[in-house]
Amino acid sequence: MKSIKNESARRLRAQLAKVKGQLAESEATMKAIRSGEVDAIVVDGPKGSRIFTLQSPEEPYRILAERMNEGAATLTPEGTILFCNRRLAEMLEVPAEQLLGSSFIPFLRQQEQVGFTELVREALQDSVRCEGHLVREFSGPLPVQLSLSAIPFEESGQGICLVASDLSDRKRVEEATLRLGAIVNSSDDAIVGKTLEGIVTSWNGGAEKMYGYSAEEMIGQSVSKLIPAGGLDDFKAIIENVKQGKPVRQYDVVRVRKDGEEIHVSLVVSPIMEASGEVIGSSSIAHDISAYKRAEERVRKASRYTRSLIEASLDPLVTISRDGTITDVNESTEKVTGVSRQQLIGSDFSDYFTEPEKARSGYQQVFAQGFVTDYPLAIRHTSGKITDVLYNATVFRNEQGEIEGVFAAARDITARKQAEKARTRAEESLCKLNAELEQRVEERTAELAALNKELEAFNYAVAHDLRAPLRHIHGFAEILADEAAPNLDDAAKRHLETIRDSVQHMSQLLEDLLNLSRLGRQELRKQPCDLNELIGEVMAALKPEAKDREVEWRVAKLPFIEGDPGLTKQVLFNLLSNALKFTRPRHPAIIEIGQTTVEGEAVIFVRDNGVGFDMKYMDKLFGLFQRLHRQQDFEGTGVGLAIVQRIVNRHGGRVWAVSEVEKGATFYVRLNVCGVEKNQPAAAETAVQ
Amino acid sequence: MKNSEEVISKSIMEILLVEDNEKDIELTLHALRGEHLGNQICVARDGEEALAYLVASESKLAAGTGALPKLILLDLKLPKVDGLQVLRQIKSNPVTRIIPVVILTSSKEDQDMVNSYHLGVNSYLQKPVNFEQFRKMVKDLGLYWLLVNQLPTTEALRTERAKVV
């Protein structure tokens, strides 16, 4: 290994020395050529020396090469520059003279050098092309495209023709394009290119996100699938503008996403022109403004809602600026003032009140304190009509928290005031009425007291003074009958008897009347009464009357009632004695006493099988001194049932009767039964059964 | 005053009838006479007269020349001094207080009855319209108060009066 290495090293050194020698020779030659000292250079090649002269047949190509815009050189297969044009020298920033005879390879970036030598070998077979960078002394690497092709040398075989095209401009464009592409692609805005027919030619990431279609789905498709029904006309108008090259405009339009959702976009459309200025398509940048639109809609809705509330308010509402100028009003304000909105706004708030000064100090107070509550003012309508109002006002502030104005709401209190007046009037008249009434009551009470007193006196007089003559008549008739008996015939005796009977009857009438009168004045002493006990007492009292008669008493168990025991007993006595009286023709007389329920209420009844009465005289039944039977058939004064009714009424009860001539009668009395509807209604019912 | 003097002049009267109505007087006397009580009756026709009679009889009692009536039949409705007033006088005098007083009246007003008993009346009767009943009532009360009922002797009353006065 070592020997081989050594050998190749020796050989290489020899080669290097040879090349250096050749190079020095070439340099001298080239210098001579450049300076014009020589006409030709001789280059030693493997196939012997070659001579290059300016006047060689290659002269026309050399001139062409010098004129080229690309860098050009001819190289040996090893890379030595045999010729280079000025453009290449410029590109390398080295004088052309220095380049001749030097190797081209060191002018490439290190990493490109190996590849280049390989490429040179390939170029000997076929033309090749590659990109690389030329290392320059002063500037940075210059991107170039290198084209290599073999050229035959006359004597020494093949050489390489190299053309270097400056790529820096193109690279810049490419980089800019790439950067732009990245920007376009990373934009959230949808950036879409399309032909004038609306066929999509480019579709960025923003468009994919915004519309939901991928670039693959959209490119080549019509953009119209994004346009909602009814939006095509707008679209056509936009395209028309673009075609005419009109200035770029911004449009707010609605577009449809792939998922069908409509979105609001702000669209900027610009024409795409060819170098010639001909419009070949359009590009659009769309910004999704749906969220903004929604927010805007919300605000608009909220504001519409607020406004409608304000307008709907029956209270006149105004806003006032610091100097007292009205800045806004609602419909109620127009109505109450009779002035239109346009006129109101900008006018002085205090102009519309009966007391402008008071109105002014009112809003000044609001600015000073922040609010007023129930501030009374009177609004004057253009017609002169005055509306009493109470103002409630507060300041409102702008976003910076500064007081911007006063918001004032008036409450119409005309109705309230009128109501107050009416109430006061009503109260006054009520007071007056009350006073009158009280006085009248007093008078009446006094009158009544006097009447009562009179009545008492009357009763007393009746009791004493009317009875006395009766007593006397009876007494003397009796004495007469006694003492004159032997001298009297039968007719006279009968007449005396009639006198005494009449006196007796008159006396009974008086007695009953006094009783009835006493009932009206007597105080009720209500307490629970056992009706069974009272019935027992009454029956005992009636025993003499029932004597020698066939009477069948049917007495059911009766309840306790709440009432005056004495008066209740009187009721039972009168009813039972009536029953006894009117059953006199019956054998047996049947008298039934019991309890029943009428219209849900406990009722006591007394039923007999007596002569009864005609119901058409019902209204007379309980009347004072009213009798439905002849005196010779059934004696009586016509007071008993009147007494019954008075007592029952005074107890808050009711008495009525049902009868038919010759078929008996039933008297019903509704009294206040103890326990019913209170403690044990069921027990009361059972008691009946 | 002729009448009262006449009345007072009588020595011992068993019954003092205080009644202003002549017909009632006649009927009452008729009834009493029927029971043989009629002779011992003195009639005062108003309250004043009744009280005067009692003052006089008290004096006689003290003097030993007479006695108090054994029974007073008193009507309530009287001219001048009414029945209740007379009753009050009788019962508030420690001497006359012992004399049984029977109210004989047309009315049976509760208030009259209560007042009468309150003032110490011994009995309260309503005159019935029926004369037969009246006669029986008068007979019963005369028999009871003058025969059945026992009263202190005039002597005892006199001694008692001396102590009280």
PDB file of N, CA, C and O in Angstrom, chain A residues 141-162:
ATOM      1  N   PRO A 141     -21.939  33.954  -2.958  1.00  0.00           N
ATOM      2  CA  PRO A 141     -22.036  32.983  -4.056  1.00  0.00           C
ATOM      3  C   PRO A 141     -23.112  33.405  -5.034  1.00  0.00           C
ATOM      4  O   PRO A 141     -24.152  33.910  -4.618  1.00  0.00           O
ATOM      5  N   LEU A 142     -22.812  33.192  -6.294  1.00  0.00           N
ATOM      6  CA  LEU A 142     -23.758  33.588  -7.347  1.00  0.00           C
ATOM      7  C   LEU A 142     -24.407  32.336  -7.891  1.00  0.00           C
ATOM      8  O   LEU A 142     -23.743  31.433  -8.377  1.00  0.00           O
ATOM      9  N   PRO A 143     -25.753  32.265  -7.754  1.00  0.00           N
ATOM     10  CA  PRO A 143     -26.427  31.081  -8.301  1.00  0.00           C
ATOM     11  C   PRO A 143     -26.362  31.107  -9.828  1.00  0.00           C
ATOM     12  O   PRO A 143     -26.663  32.138 -10.430  1.00  0.00           O
ATOM     13  N   VAL A 144     -26.014  30.011 -10.358  1.00  0.00           N
ATOM     14  CA  VAL A 144     -25.904  29.938 -11.822  1.00  0.00           C
ATOM     15  C   VAL A 144     -26.410  28.608 -12.324  1.00  0.00           C
ATOM     16  O   VAL A 144     -26.487  27.634 -11.588  1.00  0.00           O
ATOM     17  N   GLN A 145     -26.741  28.632 -13.583  1.00  0.00           N
ATOM     18  CA  GLN A 145     -26.994  27.366 -14.263  1.00  0.00           C
ATOM     19  C   GLN A 145     -25.814  27.138 -15.197  1.00  0.00           C
ATOM     20  O   GLN A 145     -25.413  28.034 -15.923  1.00  0.00           O
ATOM     21  N   LEU A 146     -25.308  25.928 -15.049  1.00  0.00           N
ATOM     22  CA  LEU A 146     -24.140  25.622 -15.884  1.00  0.00           C
ATOM     23  C   LEU A 146     -24.552  24.629 -16.961  1.00  0.00           C
ATOM     24  O   LEU A 146     -25.134  23.597 -16.659  1.00  0.00           O
ATOM     25  N   SER A 147     -24.219  24.970 -18.214  1.00  0.00           N
ATOM     26  CA  SER A 147     -24.467  24.010 -19.325  1.00  0.00           C
ATOM     27  C   SER A 147     -23.111  23.568 -19.836  1.00  0.00           C
ATOM     28  O   SER A 147     -22.242  24.405 -20.125  1.00  0.00           O
ATOM     29  N   LEU A 148     -22.933  22.275 -19.870  1.00  0.00           N
ATOM     30  CA  LEU A 148     -21.640  21.749 -20.308  1.00  0.00           C
ATOM     31  C   LEU A 148     -21.841  20.921 -21.569  1.00  0.00           C
ATOM     32  O   LEU A 148     -22.794  20.132 -21.625  1.00  0.00           O
ATOM     33  N   SER A 149     -21.022  21.126 -22.513  1.00  0.00           N
ATOM     34  CA  SER A 149     -21.061  20.229 -23.687  1.00  0.00           C
ATOM     35  C   SER A 149     -19.644  20.049 -24.242  1.00  0.00           C
ATOM     36  O   SER A 149     -18.784  20.907 -24.043  1.00  0.00           O
ATOM     37  N   ALA A 150     -19.489  18.930 -24.859  1.00  0.00           N
ATOM     38  CA  ALA A 150     -18.154  18.621 -25.363  1.00  0.00           C
ATOM     39  C   ALA A 150     -17.909  19.372 -26.666  1.00  0.00           C
ATOM     40  O   ALA A 150     -18.844  19.572 -27.445  1.00  0.00           O
ATOM     41  N   ILE A 151     -16.680  19.832 -26.795  1.00  0.00           N
ATOM     42  CA  ILE A 151     -16.310  20.402 -28.116  1.00  0.00           C
ATOM     43  C   ILE A 151     -15.009  19.717 -28.562  1.00  0.00           C
ATOM     44  O   ILE A 151     -14.118  19.465 -27.720  1.00  0.00           O
ATOM     45  N   PRO A 152     -14.965  19.433 -29.761  1.00  0.00           N
ATOM     46  CA  PRO A 152     -13.727  18.773 -30.234  1.00  0.00           C
ATOM     47  C   PRO A 152     -12.599  19.777 -30.443  1.00  0.00           C
ATOM     48  O   PRO A 152     -12.838  20.881 -30.925  1.00  0.00           O
ATOM     49  N   PHE A 153     -11.481  19.451 -29.914  1.00  0.00           N
ATOM     50  CA  PHE A 153     -10.283  20.233 -30.261  1.00  0.00           C
ATOM     51  C   PHE A 153      -9.620  19.545 -31.418  1.00  0.00           C
ATOM     52  O   PHE A 153      -9.601  18.308 -31.463  1.00  0.00           O
ATOM     53  N   GLU A 154      -9.020  20.345 -32.294  1.00  0.00           N
ATOM     54  CA  GLU A 154      -8.477  19.768 -33.519  1.00  0.00           C
ATOM     55  C   GLU A 154      -7.381  18.755 -33.274  1.00  0.00           C
ATOM     56  O   GLU A 154      -7.406  17.627 -33.747  1.00  0.00           O
ATOM     57  N   GLU A 155      -6.465  19.176 -32.380  1.00  0.00           N
ATOM     58  CA  GLU A 155      -5.337  18.278 -32.226  1.00  0.00           C
ATOM     59  C   GLU A 155      -5.442  17.420 -30.998  1.00  0.00           C
ATOM     60  O   GLU A 155      -5.184  16.227 -31.003  1.00  0.00           O
ATOM     61  N   SER A 156      -5.896  18.048 -29.976  1.00  0.00           N
ATOM     62  CA  SER A 156      -5.766  17.345 -28.689  1.00  0.00           C
ATOM     63  C   SER A 156      -7.104  16.779 -28.206  1.00  0.00           C
ATOM     64  O   SER A 156      -7.454  16.833 -27.069  1.00  0.00           O
ATOM     65  N   GLY A 157      -7.890  16.324 -29.093  1.00  0.00           N
ATOM     66  CA  GLY A 157      -9.154  15.628 -28.699  1.00  0.00           C
ATOM     67  C   GLY A 157     -10.213  16.605 -28.211  1.00  0.00           C
ATOM     68  O   GLY A 157     -10.419  17.648 -28.821  1.00  0.00           O
ATOM     69  N   GLN A 158     -10.834  16.244 -27.099  1.00  0.00           N
ATOM     70  CA  GLN A 158     -12.031  16.979 -26.688  1.00  0.00           C
ATOM     71  C   GLN A 158     -11.762  18.025 -25.614  1.00  0.00           C
ATOM     72  O   GLN A 158     -10.860  17.881 -24.788  1.00  0.00           O
ATOM     73  N   GLY A 159     -12.582  18.998 -25.646  1.00  0.00           N
ATOM     74  CA  GLY A 159     -12.614  19.994 -24.572  1.00  0.00           C
ATOM     75  C   GLY A 159     -14.068  20.215 -24.143  1.00  0.00           C
ATOM     76  O   GLY A 159     -14.964  19.554 -24.663  1.00  0.00           O
ATOM     77  N   ILE A 160     -14.245  21.114 -23.200  1.00  0.00           N
ATOM     78  CA  ILE A 160     -15.613  21.354 -22.677  1.00  0.00           C
ATOM     79  C   ILE A 160     -16.000  22.807 -22.916  1.00  0.00           C
ATOM     80  O   ILE A 160     -15.202  23.718 -22.641  1.00  0.00           O
ATOM     81  N   CYS A 161     -17.191  22.958 -23.391  1.00  0.00           N
ATOM     82  CA  CYS A 161     -17.723  24.320 -23.513  1.00  0.00           C
ATOM     83  C   CYS A 161     -18.694  24.553 -22.357  1.00  0.00           C
ATOM     84  O   CYS A 161     -19.589  23.749 -22.116  1.00  0.00           O
ATOM     85  N   LEU A 162     -18.466  25.605 -21.601  1.00  0.00           N
ATOM     86  CA  LEU A 162     -19.291  25.888 -20.403  1.00  0.00           C
ATOM     87  C   LEU A 162     -20.013  27.201 -20.570  1.00  0.00           C
ATOM     88  O   LEU A 162     -19.400  28.194 -20.962  1.00  0.00           O
TER      89      LEU A 162
END
